[in-house]
Amino acid sequence: MRALLLLVLALPAAAEEALERAVDLELRRSVSELQQEGYPRPYYLSLTISDSELEDWRCVMGAARSNGRFTQRVITPDLRVGGYELDNHPLAPSSAFAGRSVSLEDDEFAVRYGLWRMLDSSYKAASADFLRKQALHVRRGKTEYDTDDMTREPARLRPLPRPAPAWDGASLRGLCAAASGEFRARPGLLHTDVGVKMTRQWHRLRDSDGSRVDFGRDLAEVELEAVDISTDGLRLYASRRFVVPGPAPLPTAEALRAAAREMLADLSALKEAKSTSPFSAPALLDPSVAAAVTLAIGTRLTGEEERNPNGAQIFRDKLGKPVLPEDLTLVDDPTAAEYDGVPLAGAYDFDSQGIPASKVTLVENGLLKGLLLSRFPVLGSSRSNGHARSSPGVLPNAFPGSLFLRSRAPISQSRLLDALRAECRRRGKPYGIWVRQLRSWSQQQGTGSQGSIRVSGMVYLVEAKTGKLTLVRDLDLVGTPLALMGNILKAGDDARPVSMMMGVPVSATVPSLLLSDAELQRAETKPEKSPILPPPLP
Amino acid sequence: MIALLLAAALAAEAPADRAVFEPMAAEMRRALAELKQDDFGPPYFLAYRVNHVKRWETAAYFGARTQDSEDEFRVAYVEARYGSRQLDNVDLSYHGWQGYAPEDPAALRQSLWSLGDGAYKSALAGFLEKKAKRATEYVPEVLDDFAVETATSAYEPNGDYAPDRAALVSLIERASAVFREFPFLLDGNASAQVKWARRYLLTSEGARLATPAEALPSAIRLSAMTRAADGMRLEGYRSWALRDLSEVPSEAELAAEARKLAAEVGAMREAPTQAPTAAPAILDPEFTGVMFHESLGHKLEGQRQRDPKQSQVFKEQVGKLILPAFISVEDDPTLESYKGKRLGGFYAYDSEGVPAKRVTLVERGVLKGFLMSRWPVKGFSRSNGHGRADAYRHPSGRMANLIVRAQRPVPKEELVRRLMELARKAGKPYGFYLVGSFGGENPNYREAAQTLEVRPRLIYRIDAKTGERTLVRGVKMVGTPLVVLNRIVAAGDDMEAAHGFVCGAESGYVPVSQIAPSVLVSEVELQRLPEDRSRPPILPSPFHAVEAP
C-alpha cells in the first residue's frame, strides 16, 4: 500500500494529468481489487498508452490518387494472474489485438470508464487462460525447456516530453508526386504506384511495479512499385522501399527520382532478360538479399520461438554450439542509431515492455551465444535483454531490432565473384547465381509448414569460365534457414544497412554472402497480352 | 433539342469537372475506334465512371473524442460490352475493371487506358464463354442483354466539403457526455461522419453526368449498450442521415434523444425475457419498412428474375395478386424527404446515368413491376432508374425509397384493439408490438431456405384481455416472406419514414429509406436471439458506485 501511495506522489506534472490519473487509478484499483471468487488476483499489470498519428499519400504517374490522416490512442494491458513461475501468458506468440481505443482528450471520466471495461474483460480472459494453461500442464506435464513465465525486473522511471508534430502534408505529397512523376518517362508501364507514409507513435508504459517509461517511435516509409510486361506477356516487377526513423532522414525528392529511374533501368534490363529452368548452384547474395536471409534467422533466434510449442525451435539446446560458419558473428544492437551515417529504422532505446534496449551477441565466431529476449524468459536466462517489440494494441514478443552480421575475414566484391566462379568450377557447374536488389521476400515459420525462405530480386547468372553476367527472370531464390546459413563460404566487406517493416521496423546490416549452394524456383507468372493501344501519355 | 441541352450542361461544368471528363472523352474516342484484337471489333458500349470521395470521421465515448480520421480517394470503373444488345458479355456475375483515378488529367487518362484494355479483353472472353454456354444449354427465354436508353447529360454541383470539425467534435462529445448520467450503461458512443462524394459518368452512347454520388451520406449516430442482470447484451441506437451539414441536429435534440435511448436500454434491463411463441403482432413503421425491404423489395430486383439460381418468388406473377389487396408498394428515388425527414434513397440519376423514376411495384396487392437497371426482364425492356452501385461494382436493380401504402388505414388504438381481439380469438394470452429494427435478412438464392428474419429494437407484449403493455427482450421475428406478408390484416394511419439504413447486395452498399405505416399481422413467430451473455463487471464502475479517490 505504501508503494502504491508513493507511486501517486511520484506522478509528474504531465500535460495530460487527467489521463495519467485515470490510468494510475484504474491500474491500482485493478491490481488490488480485481478478483473473482475462486480465481487468483492479478500479480502484475502494465498499461501502455500509445498515441498514433498517421498520414499517408499515394500517387500514380505524378498525381495523387488518395490520401488519409488518422489519429488514435490505444491502451494495451498486459495483465497477469498466477505468479512469475506460471501465469496466463500465452505459450505461442499471439498477434491478436488486445488493446482498446480510448479518448484522445484529457478526460478522466471517459478514460477510466474505458479502462474499467477493458480490464474487466482482460482479467476474466487472463483467469481463464491461466486455468487452461494449468490444465495443459496437468495433461502434458512440463516440457524439459519450460521455465518461468515472467522475468523479475526493477521498476524503471524514464519520463520524456512528448515530441511536437514534425511533418507537413504538403511536403509528403510533394515527395510522392515527384517520385511517381518519374514513371511518366515510361508510359507503357502496366501499373505504377508510390506511397509515402509517416507514422508517429508516442508510448507511455505504466506498471504495477512502479515503472513509468515513455518512448517514441517515428517512422517514415516510401514505397515505389512499377510493373511492365515482357514481349512474351509476363509481368515484370520493380520496387524500392525506404524505411527510416522519422521524417528527417527521408530521401530527398531527387533521391526518390533517382530510385525510380533505377527501377526503370531494371525493368528495361528485365525485358531483355533470358528465361531459364530452375537449377541449383553456388550463389552470391548482395547485402539487401543477405539482409532478408539474416532477418529470417533473426526472427528464429528469440526466446518465444524456442518455447513455442507450435514453433520449429531450431536453435533450442544449441547454446555454445556451432550454428553459422566460424568466421561469422551476429549481433542485434538496437542502441546503434546509425551505421556509416545511415539512420537505422530498427533502432530504439526502450523496448515495448519498458526495458532498456541492449546489444545482444547472438552468434560469436559461429557459436550460438544468446537469444533475443522479452520478459518471457528461456531456461538459463532470467532477465529480458530489451527485445520485446510490438505495434500498438498487440502484446509484445521478442523480435529483432537491428541485426549486424560481421565476418572476421571479409573480402571485396570482385574477390567474392572470383570465389563464386572458382566454387562453380570446383563443383562442375557452368554458372553461378548472383541475386541483387531485394524486391520481396517471405518465410514460413513453424512445425506445421517447412521453415522456408523465398526471395525475389534481380537474378544474374555468372558464367564460371568467363565471369559474364546474364540477367534472368521469373526465378526466385528458395531455401531453408539453417542450410542457407550453413552454406556460407565467405562474406564481403560491403556491409550496408537495409531497413524494412515486419510489423515493426527492423534493420539488418549485412555484407554480401557467398553460398556454396542455393536453389532457384520459378516465380509465379501468368502470361497475358500486352495492351492493344499504345499508352495515351506521350 | 438534345444538342442544346447538352451544350447547356457542358457550359455549366466547373473546370474541376472538365478536368475529369476531358481525359475520359479522349480515351473513350480512341478506344471505340481502335480497341480491337485479332478478328474482333471494338466494344459496342463503354462506360467510364469516376467516384471522388472525401470523408471525415470522429467518434466520442462518454463525452470524450476517441477517433479522428480523414481521407480522400478517387476510383475509376470501366464497363465494356462486346457483342450486341441482344447478346453481350455481361451476365449477373459481371464486374467491370476498377482502379485508381489520379487527380491529374494525363495520369487519369493513363489509368483509363489500362483499365479499358483489361475490360475489353475480359469482355471478349466473356462474350465467347457466354456464347459457348448457349451452344449446349437450353435457354427458356431469350432476352436482350442491355436495355435501350436515351443518353442523358446532367450537371449537378455538390455542396461544399467543409466540415466544421471543432463544432462537430464538440457536438458529439456533448451528446455522448449525456450517457454519463446513466450509471448502468457499459458503452455510450456518439459519432459523426461527414462525406462528400461526386460521380462522373461518361458512356459511349453520349451520356455525360457529373452529379453527387449515391454514396453513403453524412451521418450522426448515437449508440448505447448495457447488459441485463442475466448477462444478456442490450443495445440501442439512433441515427441521422444528412444531405448537408445544415441538417445536423441541435445539441438539445441530440441530448434528448440520447436520454431517451439510455432510458430505453435501461428499461430493457428490467424487462423479462420472452419465450419463443407465435402470436398476432403490430409492427411499427420502421419494422414494417425493413420487413418489406427484405421480404419483398430484394425479390423484386429485376435482374433476379433472370437468374435460375435466385428464388424468383415473383417471376411470372405480374398482374397477379401477391399481397393483401389493400396494400400497394412503390419505390421512389425522386422523393427527397418525407414529413421533414431526409431520405437516403434520393437521387436524380442512377449509376447508369438513367434518370430516377418512381415505380409502382405492387398496386392493391397486384404485382405491377420490378426495380429495373438496364438489365431487361421479360415484359420490361427499359430501366426505371434503379441501376445502383457503389464506386467499385456493376450496377443492378436496387431499392431506393421503398414506400408501403395501405387503404383504409386505422388509428393506432384501433390496431391495438384488433390485435387484442385476434389474440383472444386464437386463444393466445398476448399479442406483440415490435418497434424499430436493427435490420433483417432474407436469402434470395434457392439453395438457402427463404427464411425472413427481422430484429426489433424494442418488443412489447400486449395482454389480450387488459391491453397492458410489458417490455420484453431476447427474441426476433422469423417467418417466410409470402406467408408473413399475406398475414397483414390491417394498417395504421401513421406512415413514417425510416432513414439511416444502408443496404448491401451484389452491387455494393447503397443508402436506402423505407416509408411505411404500422401493420397488424395475424400471426408472427418470435425466435430466441443468439446467446450473447457475459458476466457483469467485477468491480463497480469507477464513477457511479465508488467515490472517486
mmCIF file of C-alpha atoms in Angstrom, chain A residues 33-150:
data_model
loop_
_atom_site.group_PDB
_atom_site.id
_atom_site.type_symbol
_atom_site.label_atom_id
_atom_site.label_comp_id
_atom_site.label_asym_id
_atom_site.label_seq_id
_atom_site.Cartn_x
_atom_site.Cartn_y
_atom_site.Cartn_z
ATOM 1 C CA GLU A 33 -9.413 -5.327 -6.060
ATOM 2 C CA LEU A 34 -9.958 -7.172 -9.315
ATOM 3 C CA GLN A 35 -10.774 -10.683 -8.244
ATOM 4 C CA GLN A 36 -13.493 -13.171 -8.886
ATOM 5 C CA GLU A 37 -14.323 -15.634 -6.168
ATOM 6 C CA GLY A 38 -12.253 -18.776 -6.552
ATOM 7 C CA TYR A 39 -9.863 -17.153 -9.045
ATOM 8 C CA PRO A 40 -6.427 -15.630 -8.478
ATOM 9 C CA ARG A 41 -5.713 -11.917 -8.306
ATOM 10 C CA PRO A 42 -3.584 -10.083 -10.846
ATOM 11 C CA TYR A 43 0.051 -10.110 -9.724
ATOM 12 C CA TYR A 44 1.266 -7.806 -12.467
ATOM 13 C CA LEU A 45 -0.391 -5.248 -14.692
ATOM 14 C CA SER A 46 1.070 -2.856 -17.205
ATOM 15 C CA LEU A 47 -0.852 -0.329 -19.244
ATOM 16 C CA THR A 48 0.761 1.164 -22.305
ATOM 17 C CA ILE A 49 -0.820 4.329 -23.646
ATOM 18 C CA SER A 50 0.035 4.552 -27.347
ATOM 19 C CA ASP A 51 -0.761 7.692 -29.292
ATOM 20 C CA SER A 52 -0.512 7.236 -33.042
ATOM 21 C CA GLU A 53 -0.688 9.807 -35.772
ATOM 22 C CA LEU A 54 -0.512 8.714 -39.358
ATOM 23 C CA GLU A 55 -0.522 10.438 -42.710
ATOM 24 C CA ASP A 56 -0.464 8.609 -45.987
ATOM 25 C CA TRP A 57 -0.245 9.734 -49.637
ATOM 26 C CA ARG A 58 -0.468 7.558 -52.735
ATOM 27 C CA CYS A 59 0.330 8.742 -56.246
ATOM 28 C CA VAL A 60 0.160 7.444 -59.776
ATOM 29 C CA MET A 61 2.146 8.944 -62.654
ATOM 30 C CA GLY A 62 2.861 12.120 -60.737
ATOM 31 C CA ALA A 63 -0.669 12.702 -59.410
ATOM 32 C CA ALA A 64 -2.246 11.944 -56.047
ATOM 33 C CA ARG A 65 -4.897 9.244 -56.050
ATOM 34 C CA SER A 66 -5.609 9.052 -52.331
ATOM 35 C CA ASN A 67 -4.562 10.446 -49.009
ATOM 36 C CA GLY A 68 -5.549 9.885 -45.433
ATOM 37 C CA ARG A 69 -4.898 11.053 -41.903
ATOM 38 C CA PHE A 70 -5.618 9.161 -38.749
ATOM 39 C CA THR A 71 -5.240 9.816 -35.036
ATOM 40 C CA GLN A 72 -5.776 7.218 -32.377
ATOM 41 C CA ARG A 73 -4.980 6.458 -28.764
ATOM 42 C CA VAL A 74 -4.856 2.820 -27.780
ATOM 43 C CA ILE A 75 -4.229 1.474 -24.300
ATOM 44 C CA THR A 76 -2.839 -2.043 -24.189
ATOM 45 C CA PRO A 77 -2.975 -4.035 -20.967
ATOM 46 C CA ASP A 78 -0.629 -6.840 -20.002
ATOM 47 C CA LEU A 79 -2.483 -8.383 -17.084
ATOM 48 C CA ARG A 80 -1.016 -11.436 -15.381
ATOM 49 C CA VAL A 81 -2.602 -13.741 -12.877
ATOM 50 C CA GLY A 82 -0.792 -16.583 -11.117
ATOM 51 C CA GLY A 83 2.839 -15.783 -10.458
ATOM 52 C CA TYR A 84 6.204 -15.280 -12.124
ATOM 53 C CA GLU A 85 6.658 -19.063 -12.273
ATOM 54 C CA LEU A 86 3.385 -19.759 -14.036
ATOM 55 C CA ASP A 87 0.892 -17.258 -15.335
ATOM 56 C CA ASN A 88 -1.595 -16.709 -18.142
ATOM 57 C CA HIS A 89 0.960 -15.549 -20.749
ATOM 58 C CA PRO A 90 0.380 -17.490 -23.986
ATOM 59 C CA LEU A 91 2.907 -20.177 -24.915
ATOM 60 C CA ALA A 92 2.658 -19.351 -28.605
ATOM 61 C CA PRO A 93 3.104 -15.683 -29.564
ATOM 62 C CA SER A 94 -0.188 -14.038 -30.433
ATOM 63 C CA SER A 95 -0.711 -11.086 -32.750
ATOM 64 C CA ALA A 96 -4.329 -10.583 -31.690
ATOM 65 C CA PHE A 97 -5.432 -7.038 -30.895
ATOM 66 C CA ALA A 98 -5.651 -6.812 -27.110
ATOM 67 C CA GLY A 99 -5.876 -3.048 -26.674
ATOM 68 C CA ARG A 100 -8.733 -0.619 -26.546
ATOM 69 C CA SER A 101 -9.154 2.649 -28.346
ATOM 70 C CA VAL A 102 -9.716 5.346 -25.731
ATOM 71 C CA SER A 103 -10.318 9.043 -25.509
ATOM 72 C CA LEU A 104 -7.882 11.322 -27.288
ATOM 73 C CA GLU A 105 -8.819 14.022 -24.833
ATOM 74 C CA ASP A 106 -7.505 14.544 -21.366
ATOM 75 C CA ASP A 107 -10.773 13.293 -19.914
ATOM 76 C CA GLU A 108 -10.530 11.301 -16.705
ATOM 77 C CA PHE A 109 -14.098 10.017 -16.778
ATOM 78 C CA ALA A 110 -14.005 8.628 -20.304
ATOM 79 C CA VAL A 111 -10.548 7.094 -19.921
ATOM 80 C CA ARG A 112 -11.335 5.474 -16.579
ATOM 81 C CA TYR A 113 -14.594 4.135 -17.890
ATOM 82 C CA GLY A 114 -12.915 2.605 -20.927
ATOM 83 C CA LEU A 115 -10.128 1.135 -18.768
ATOM 84 C CA TRP A 116 -12.608 -0.307 -16.300
ATOM 85 C CA ARG A 117 -14.421 -2.086 -19.155
ATOM 86 C CA MET A 118 -11.207 -3.288 -20.760
ATOM 87 C CA LEU A 119 -9.540 -4.508 -17.565
ATOM 88 C CA ASP A 120 -12.638 -6.376 -16.507
ATOM 89 C CA SER A 121 -12.546 -8.453 -19.671
ATOM 90 C CA SER A 122 -8.722 -8.719 -19.601
ATOM 91 C CA TYR A 123 -8.886 -10.094 -16.066
ATOM 92 C CA LYS A 124 -11.585 -12.614 -16.916
ATOM 93 C CA ALA A 125 -9.701 -13.754 -20.011
ATOM 94 C CA ALA A 126 -6.448 -13.948 -18.000
ATOM 95 C CA SER A 127 -8.115 -16.097 -15.308
ATOM 96 C CA ALA A 128 -9.486 -18.451 -17.945
ATOM 97 C CA ASP A 129 -6.148 -18.609 -19.811
ATOM 98 C CA PHE A 130 -4.296 -19.298 -16.570
ATOM 99 C CA LEU A 131 -6.562 -22.228 -15.770
ATOM 100 C CA ARG A 132 -6.284 -23.585 -19.310
ATOM 101 C CA LYS A 133 -2.516 -23.404 -19.057
ATOM 102 C CA GLN A 134 -2.604 -25.253 -15.753
ATOM 103 C CA ALA A 135 -4.835 -27.844 -17.398
ATOM 104 C CA LEU A 136 -2.244 -28.257 -20.141
ATOM 105 C CA HIS A 137 0.453 -28.834 -17.538
ATOM 106 C CA VAL A 138 -1.732 -31.421 -15.849
ATOM 107 C CA ARG A 139 -2.361 -33.195 -19.124
ATOM 108 C CA ARG A 140 1.037 -32.955 -20.795
ATOM 109 C CA GLY A 141 3.446 -32.391 -17.938
ATOM 110 C CA LYS A 142 6.222 -29.811 -18.059
ATOM 111 C CA THR A 143 8.491 -29.760 -21.081
ATOM 112 C CA GLU A 144 12.224 -30.032 -20.456
ATOM 113 C CA TYR A 145 12.693 -26.470 -21.732
ATOM 114 C CA ASP A 146 9.955 -24.978 -19.593
ATOM 115 C CA THR A 147 10.844 -22.210 -17.170
ATOM 116 C CA ASP A 148 9.246 -19.127 -15.575
ATOM 117 C CA ASP A 149 6.643 -17.127 -17.454
ATOM 118 C CA MET A 150 7.838 -13.668 -16.497
#
